[in-house]
C-alpha positions as a Python dict, from the first residue, in 0.01 Angstrom:
ca = {
    (1, 'M'): (0, 0, 0),
    (2, 'V'): (-3, 69, 359),
    (3, 'S'): (130, 408, 452),
    (4, 'G'): (382, 471, 742),
    (5, 'S'): (141, 622, 983),
    (6, 'Q'): (-124, 345, 944),
    (7, 'T'): (175, 101, 1016),
    (8, 'I'): (258, 286, 1338),
    (9, 'Q'): (-111, 279, 1454),
    (10, 'K'): (-143, -103, 1390),
    (11, 'N'): (171, -159, 1588),
    (12, 'A'): (30, 55, 1878),
    (13, 'L'): (-301, -147, 1863),
    (14, 'A'): (-112, -470, 1862),
    (15, 'A'): (88, -361, 2171),
    (16, 'A'): (-229, -253, 2337),
    (17, 'A'): (-394, -593, 2293),
    (18, 'K'): (-99, -768, 2438),
    (19, 'N'): (-93, -537, 2735),
    (20, 'T'): (-474, -593, 2779),
    (21, 'E'): (-419, -982, 2786),
    (22, 'K'): (-170, -928, 3055),
    (23, 'G'): (-426, -726, 3273),
    (24, 'S'): (-308, -366, 3231),
    (25, 'A'): (-544, -147, 3029),
    (26, 'P'): (-376, 95, 2797),
    (27, 'V'): (-458, 453, 2752),
    (28, 'L'): (-425, 581, 2389),
    (29, 'A'): (-345, 946, 2381),
    (30, 'G'): (-296, 1061, 2019),
    (31, 'N'): (-17, 848, 1879),
    (32, 'K'): (114, 773, 2240),
    (33, 'V'): (25, 458, 2431),
    (34, 'E'): (61, 475, 2805),
    (35, 'K'): (-21, 237, 3094),
    (36, 'A'): (-330, 270, 3292),
    (37, 'G'): (-276, 443, 3626),
    (38, 'V'): (-8, 684, 3487),
    (39, 'P'): (-177, 1020, 3418),
    (40, 'V'): (-138, 1180, 3079),
    (41, 'P'): (62, 1501, 3130),
    (42, 'T'): (-152, 1804, 3057),
    (43, 'K'): (-58, 2172, 3015),
    (44, 'G'): (-213, 2466, 3186),
    (45, 'K'): (-341, 2540, 3548),
    (46, 'A'): (-597, 2263, 3506),
    (47, 'G'): (-330, 1982, 3545),
    (48, 'R'): (-195, 2128, 3876),
    (49, 'K'): (-284, 1982, 4220),
    (50, 'P'): (-457, 2253, 4440),
    (51, 'Q'): (-255, 2357, 4725),
    (52, 'G'): (-365, 2315, 5086),
    (53, 'G'): (-600, 2572, 5214),
    (54, 'K'): (-469, 2568, 5571),
    (55, 'G'): (-108, 2664, 5469),
    (56, 'L'): (-248, 2945, 5258),
    (57, 'K'): (-453, 3066, 5545),
    (58, 'K'): (-166, 3062, 5791),
    (59, 'S'): (46, 3260, 5552),
    (60, 'R'): (-210, 3526, 5508),
    (61, 'V'): (-272, 3571, 5880),
    (62, 'G'): (112, 3576, 5952),
    (63, 'D'): (126, 3845, 5687),
    (64, 'R'): (-137, 4044, 5831),
    (65, 'V'): (17, 4035, 6187),
    (66, 'F'): (347, 4137, 6028),
    (67, 'Y'): (203, 4437, 5848),
    (68, 'M'): (4, 4531, 6168),
    (69, 'I'): (322, 4528, 6376),
    (70, 'N'): (514, 4727, 6128),
    (71, 'G'): (242, 4964, 6104),
    (72, 'I'): (242, 5022, 6468),
    (73, 'I'): (614, 5066, 6491),
    (74, 'L'): (616, 5312, 6213),
    (75, 'G'): (326, 5502, 6347),
    (76, 'L'): (507, 5542, 6682),
    (77, 'L'): (838, 5658, 6500),
    (78, 'A'): (629, 5906, 6299),
    (79, 'L'): (468, 6041, 6605),
    (80, 'I'): (817, 6070, 6788),
    (81, 'V'): (944, 6262, 6481),
    (82, 'L'): (641, 6488, 6414),
    (83, 'Y'): (499, 6591, 6745),
    (84, 'P'): (811, 6799, 6853),
    (85, 'L'): (761, 6980, 6524),
    (86, 'Y'): (380, 7023, 6594),
    (87, 'F'): (448, 7131, 6949),
    (88, 'I'): (689, 7402, 6834),
    (89, 'I'): (412, 7529, 6610),
    (90, 'I'): (138, 7543, 6874),
    (91, 'A'): (383, 7670, 7138),
    (92, 'S'): (482, 7964, 6923),
    (93, 'I'): (130, 8096, 6905),
    (94, 'S'): (43, 8017, 7267),
    (95, 'D'): (52, 8229, 7576),
    (96, 'P'): (414, 8157, 7732),
    (97, 'D'): (251, 8117, 8071),
    (98, 'A'): (42, 7826, 7939),
    (99, 'V'): (335, 7684, 7771),
    (100, 'L'): (543, 7702, 8092),
    (101, 'A'): (264, 7557, 8303),
    (102, 'G'): (246, 7251, 8066),
    (103, 'K'): (-115, 7333, 7931),
    (104, 'V'): (-6, 7312, 7568),
    (105, 'V'): (-17, 6974, 7466),
    (106, 'L'): (-235, 6900, 7161),
    (107, 'A'): (-383, 7242, 7084),
    (108, 'P'): (-263, 7605, 7135),
    (109, 'A'): (-375, 7785, 7447),
    (110, 'Q'): (-479, 8148, 7471),
    (111, 'L'): (-377, 8226, 7113),
    (112, 'T'): (-124, 8511, 7064),
    (113, 'F'): (133, 8618, 6804),
    (114, 'T'): (352, 8828, 7024),
    (115, 'G'): (657, 8628, 6963),
    (116, 'F'): (634, 8677, 6575),
    (117, 'E'): (554, 9043, 6624),
    (118, 'K'): (859, 9094, 6845),
    (119, 'I'): (1079, 8920, 6585),
    (120, 'M'): (936, 9088, 6268),
    (121, 'E'): (934, 9431, 6397),
    (122, 'R'): (1321, 9425, 6429),
    (123, 'T'): (1516, 9551, 6124),
    (124, 'D'): (1813, 9325, 6198),
    (125, 'V'): (1592, 9023, 6143),
    (126, 'W'): (1501, 9131, 5776),
    (127, 'R'): (1871, 9217, 5722),
    (128, 'G'): (1976, 8877, 5847),
    (129, 'Y'): (1713, 8717, 5610),
    (130, 'L'): (1873, 8900, 5312),
    (131, 'N'): (2217, 8821, 5404),
    (132, 'T'): (2124, 8446, 5442),
    (133, 'I'): (1965, 8448, 5106),
    (134, 'I'): (2268, 8603, 4936),
    (135, 'Y'): (2495, 8369, 5115),
    (136, 'T'): (2286, 8062, 5032),
    (137, 'V'): (2217, 8138, 4662),
    (138, 'I'): (2612, 8209, 4604),
    (139, 'T'): (2708, 7897, 4796),
    (140, 'V'): (2459, 7680, 4593),
    (141, 'L'): (2575, 7803, 4257),
    (142, 'L'): (2951, 7769, 4341),
    (143, 'S'): (2891, 7435, 4494),
    (144, 'L'): (2722, 7298, 4176),
    (145, 'I'): (3007, 7443, 3982),
    (146, 'V'): (3269, 7254, 4172),
    (147, 'T'): (3075, 6943, 4283),
    (148, 'I'): (2915, 6822, 3961),
    (149, 'P'): (3236, 6844, 3739),
    (150, 'A'): (3462, 6695, 4015),
    (151, 'G'): (3206, 6407, 4063),
    (152, 'W'): (3200, 6339, 3691),
    (153, 'A'): (3568, 6334, 3667),
    (154, 'L'): (3611, 6101, 3951),
    (155, 'S'): (3349, 5869, 3816),
    (156, 'R'): (3577, 5822, 3486),
    (157, 'K'): (3797, 5515, 3475),
    (158, 'T'): (4031, 5702, 3242),
    (159, 'L'): (4112, 5973, 3502),
    (160, 'P'): (4481, 5997, 3547),
    (161, 'G'): (4587, 5928, 3914),
    (162, 'K'): (4236, 5847, 4016),
    (163, 'K'): (4334, 5655, 4320),
    (164, 'L'): (4543, 5943, 4443),
    (165, 'W'): (4273, 6199, 4400),
    (166, 'M'): (4038, 5968, 4599),
    (167, 'V'): (4291, 5955, 4871),
    (168, 'Y'): (4334, 6334, 4855),
    (169, 'F'): (3959, 6372, 4907),
    (170, 'I'): (3918, 6109, 5186),
    (171, 'I'): (4187, 6235, 5413),
    (172, 'P'): (4013, 6574, 5491),
    (173, 'M'): (3680, 6387, 5522),
    (174, 'F'): (3800, 6221, 5848),
    (175, 'F'): (4077, 6449, 5964),
    (176, 'G'): (4067, 6833, 6018),
    (177, 'G'): (4350, 7075, 6126),
    (178, 'G'): (4132, 7233, 6402),
    (179, 'L'): (3984, 7577, 6456),
    (180, 'I'): (4299, 7775, 6519),
    (181, 'P'): (4476, 7665, 6196),
    (182, 'F'): (4155, 7724, 6008),
    (183, 'Y'): (4136, 8080, 6135),
    (184, 'N'): (4492, 8141, 6071),
    (185, 'V'): (4439, 8037, 5706),
    (186, 'M'): (4125, 8252, 5657),
    (187, 'S'): (4323, 8553, 5826),
    (188, 'S'): (4622, 8507, 5604),
    (189, 'L'): (4385, 8512, 5293),
    (190, 'H'): (4236, 8836, 5433),
    (191, 'L'): (3892, 8675, 5435),
    (192, 'V'): (3800, 8750, 5797),
    (193, 'N'): (3498, 8967, 5834),
    (194, 'T'): (3404, 8912, 5476),
    (195, 'I'): (3112, 8725, 5316),
    (196, 'W'): (3368, 8486, 5150),
    (197, 'A'): (3452, 8358, 5495),
    (198, 'I'): (3108, 8230, 5499),
    (199, 'I'): (3088, 8113, 5131),
    (200, 'L'): (3413, 7955, 5037),
    (201, 'P'): (3437, 7688, 5316),
    (202, 'S'): (3094, 7562, 5235),
    (203, 'I'): (3135, 7518, 4851),
    (204, 'L'): (3251, 7161, 4869),
    (205, 'S'): (3153, 6868, 5069),
    (206, 'V'): (3340, 6545, 5027),
    (207, 'W'): (3041, 6351, 5114),
    (208, 'N'): (2841, 6520, 4848),
    (209, 'L'): (3114, 6482, 4589),
    (210, 'F'): (3115, 6095, 4653),
    (211, 'M'): (2739, 6081, 4606),
    (212, 'T'): (2773, 6256, 4281),
    (213, 'K'): (3042, 6022, 4167),
    (214, 'T'): (2823, 5728, 4256),
    (215, 'F'): (2534, 5878, 4069),
    (216, 'F'): (2747, 5918, 3753),
    (217, 'E'): (2876, 5563, 3788),
    (218, 'S'): (2535, 5397, 3820),
    (219, 'S'): (2317, 5617, 3591),
    (220, 'I'): (2526, 5719, 3288),
    (221, 'P'): (2613, 5414, 3080),
    (222, 'D'): (2953, 5389, 2916),
    (223, 'G'): (2792, 5315, 2583),
    (224, 'L'): (2638, 5648, 2570),
    (225, 'I'): (2967, 5814, 2626),
    (226, 'E'): (3143, 5610, 2359),
    (227, 'A'): (2870, 5683, 2109),
    (228, 'A'): (2923, 6049, 2164),
    (229, 'K'): (3293, 6012, 2108),
    (230, 'I'): (3227, 5819, 1784),
    (231, 'D'): (3004, 6103, 1662),
    (232, 'G'): (3293, 6341, 1731),
    (233, 'A'): (3186, 6489, 2063),
    (234, 'G'): (3466, 6625, 2290),
    (235, 'H'): (3498, 6612, 2661),
    (236, 'F'): (3333, 6954, 2728),
    (237, 'Y'): (3054, 6890, 2483),
    (238, 'T'): (2968, 6545, 2611),
    (239, 'F'): (2972, 6676, 2973),
    (240, 'G'): (2752, 6989, 2889),
    (241, 'M'): (2517, 6861, 2634),
    (242, 'I'): (2476, 6486, 2728),
    (243, 'V'): (2567, 6437, 3098),
    (244, 'L'): (2429, 6745, 3255),
    (245, 'P'): (2072, 6702, 3117),
    (246, 'L'): (2061, 6355, 3257),
    (247, 'A'): (2196, 6470, 3593),
    (248, 'K'): (1894, 6695, 3700),
    (249, 'A'): (1820, 6456, 3991),
    (250, 'I'): (2171, 6469, 4157),
    (251, 'M'): (2189, 6850, 4083),
    (252, 'A'): (1857, 6906, 4269),
    (253, 'V'): (1967, 6699, 4559),
    (254, 'M'): (2294, 6866, 4583),
    (255, 'A'): (2137, 7209, 4562),
    (256, 'L'): (1900, 7109, 4855),
    (257, 'Y'): (2190, 6974, 5072),
    (258, 'Y'): (2415, 7276, 5027),
    (259, 'A'): (2120, 7504, 5067),
    (260, 'V'): (2006, 7362, 5381),
    (261, 'G'): (2352, 7340, 5522),
    (262, 'Q'): (2428, 7717, 5445),
    (263, 'W'): (2089, 7836, 5562),
    (264, 'N'): (2118, 7668, 5903),
    (265, 'G'): (2494, 7752, 5949),
    (266, 'Y'): (2604, 7999, 6212),
    (267, 'F'): (2939, 7880, 6350),
    (268, 'N'): (3160, 8032, 6077),
    (269, 'A'): (2961, 8360, 6094),
    (270, 'M'): (3009, 8360, 6469),
    (271, 'I'): (3396, 8297, 6429),
    (272, 'F'): (3484, 8511, 6126),
    (273, 'L'): (3235, 8809, 6129),
    (274, 'Q'): (3253, 9106, 6346),
    (275, 'D'): (3027, 9338, 6149),
    (276, 'E'): (2668, 9285, 6263),
    (277, 'N'): (2528, 9416, 5922),
    (278, 'K'): (2679, 9086, 5769),
    (279, 'Y'): (2518, 8849, 6023),
    (280, 'P'): (2314, 8572, 5870),
    (281, 'L'): (1966, 8500, 6008),
    (282, 'Q'): (2063, 8230, 6254),
    (283, 'L'): (2331, 8448, 6417),
    (284, 'V'): (2074, 8734, 6445),
    (285, 'L'): (1819, 8512, 6616),
    (286, 'K'): (2081, 8382, 6841),
    (287, 'E'): (2172, 8737, 6947),
    (288, 'I'): (1803, 8810, 7012),
    (289, 'L'): (1769, 8499, 7229),
    (290, 'V'): (2074, 8578, 7429),
    (291, 'A'): (1965, 8939, 7486),
    (292, 'S'): (1610, 8835, 7589),
    (293, 'E'): (1740, 8591, 7842),
    (294, 'S'): (1979, 8844, 7992),
    (295, 'T'): (1868, 8922, 8352),
    (296, 'V'): (2134, 9139, 8469),
    (297, 'G'): (2034, 9450, 8680),
    (298, 'G'): (1651, 9378, 8673),
    (299, 'S'): (1386, 9336, 8917),
    (300, 'G'): (1180, 9017, 8980),
    (301, 'E'): (901, 9123, 8752),
    (302, 'T'): (1132, 9226, 8488),
    (303, 'I'): (1333, 8902, 8495),
    (304, 'L'): (1007, 8708, 8482),
    (305, 'E'): (869, 8908, 8183),
    (306, 'Q'): (1211, 8859, 8003),
    (307, 'Y'): (1193, 8485, 8073),
    (308, 'R'): (838, 8469, 7926),
    (309, 'L'): (957, 8667, 7618),
    (310, 'A'): (1260, 8460, 7570),
    (311, 'N'): (1053, 8141, 7584),
    (312, 'Q'): (813, 8267, 7321),
    (313, 'L'): (1091, 8391, 7095),
    (314, 'K'): (1257, 8068, 7119),
    (315, 'Y'): (981, 7883, 6950),
    (316, 'A'): (887, 8168, 6705),
    (317, 'S'): (1259, 8194, 6585),
    (318, 'V'): (1249, 7830, 6490),
    (319, 'I'): (952, 7884, 6273),
    (320, 'V'): (1081, 8200, 6126),
    (321, 'S'): (1432, 8029, 6037),
    (322, 'S'): (1275, 7700, 5901),
    (323, 'L'): (978, 7815, 5709),
    (324, 'P'): (1182, 7910, 5376),
    (325, 'V'): (1348, 7580, 5365),
    (326, 'L'): (1023, 7393, 5417),
    (327, 'M'): (867, 7608, 5124),
    (328, 'L'): (1156, 7499, 4908),
    (329, 'F'): (1141, 7129, 4974),
    (330, 'P'): (807, 7055, 4771),
    (331, 'F'): (962, 7191, 4443),
    (332, 'V'): (1265, 6956, 4467),
    (333, 'Q'): (1097, 6666, 4617),
    (334, 'K'): (1058, 6460, 4299),
    (335, 'Y'): (1413, 6496, 4227),
    (336, 'F'): (1524, 6442, 4577),
    (337, 'A'): (1327, 6098, 4603),
    (338, 'Q'): (1519, 5980, 4287),
    (339, 'G'): (1860, 6123, 4364),
    (340, 'V'): (1882, 6014, 4730),
    (341, 'M'): (1858, 5642, 4625),
    (342, 'I'): (2170, 5650, 4398),
    (343, 'G'): (2400, 5370, 4467),
    (344, 'S'): (2150, 5170, 4676),
    (345, 'L'): (2102, 4896, 4415),
    (346, 'K'): (2373, 4701, 4256),
    (347, 'E'): (2308, 4621, 3880),
}
């Protein structure tokens, strides 16, 4: 008895013989018979046609030109940003006459540290350092206590009156009452000439609040919160034991933002503080510069000497005030790079 597979092979050979008589040579591939001239499809890279070499070379050349132009542009931008910082450093340790004469371009000229000595020998500078550190630490702690829970609450869809709260925060983000009403409010609260006049207005930034809200919306999955609820976790336990450990990146970014803002701030201190013992560092340095530039009742040589000293103190004060923040940045850089990109990608 002839099996089914043998019958199929006989039929295929018979069909092939008929095609041969008609002049078209068959191609037998396994149990499939195909006409000559039609390639049998094969799997893998071996069956692909090689692409043209000219198009590939053109694309490689175009990419190289593109990257080269990008590199040049980015290099120029980096030079524009970094050179002023470098110039401040070399000008602060150069002779003021050489700086005024334009001789300080790429390297310091006639090395001197007189500007730093004049600043560091003043007790009010060290007192300003201490005041600024106190203001910054308290501001950062209070800011995190306010901003992180508020951002978490605004990120929840179940928050009652969420749209009203959003409008409530957006309005003061674009509109302000002005300086005089602001001063009247601080005066009515008896905060003038106190450290709270410096700290309280700085503990919440609406922009930072919305950044925190976006982080929680994009980084904390709803399934995680639902699983915590199923396990019996309440709102406070969920926020403290589950959300906060996952929010280290945004907490580091917010701490850096608030710290830099408070460290560089001087306007509120200039408006609300009358006691010089409470002046922050920025206001102390401002007073030093103003006093050094004062030329009332002096001779020509005195005026020139004061101008030279003021020019050197100007650059030295920038280094003195910026150094602590620059030293802080490397410790939060790994969190900053992660947290600053929140909300940039849509999932």
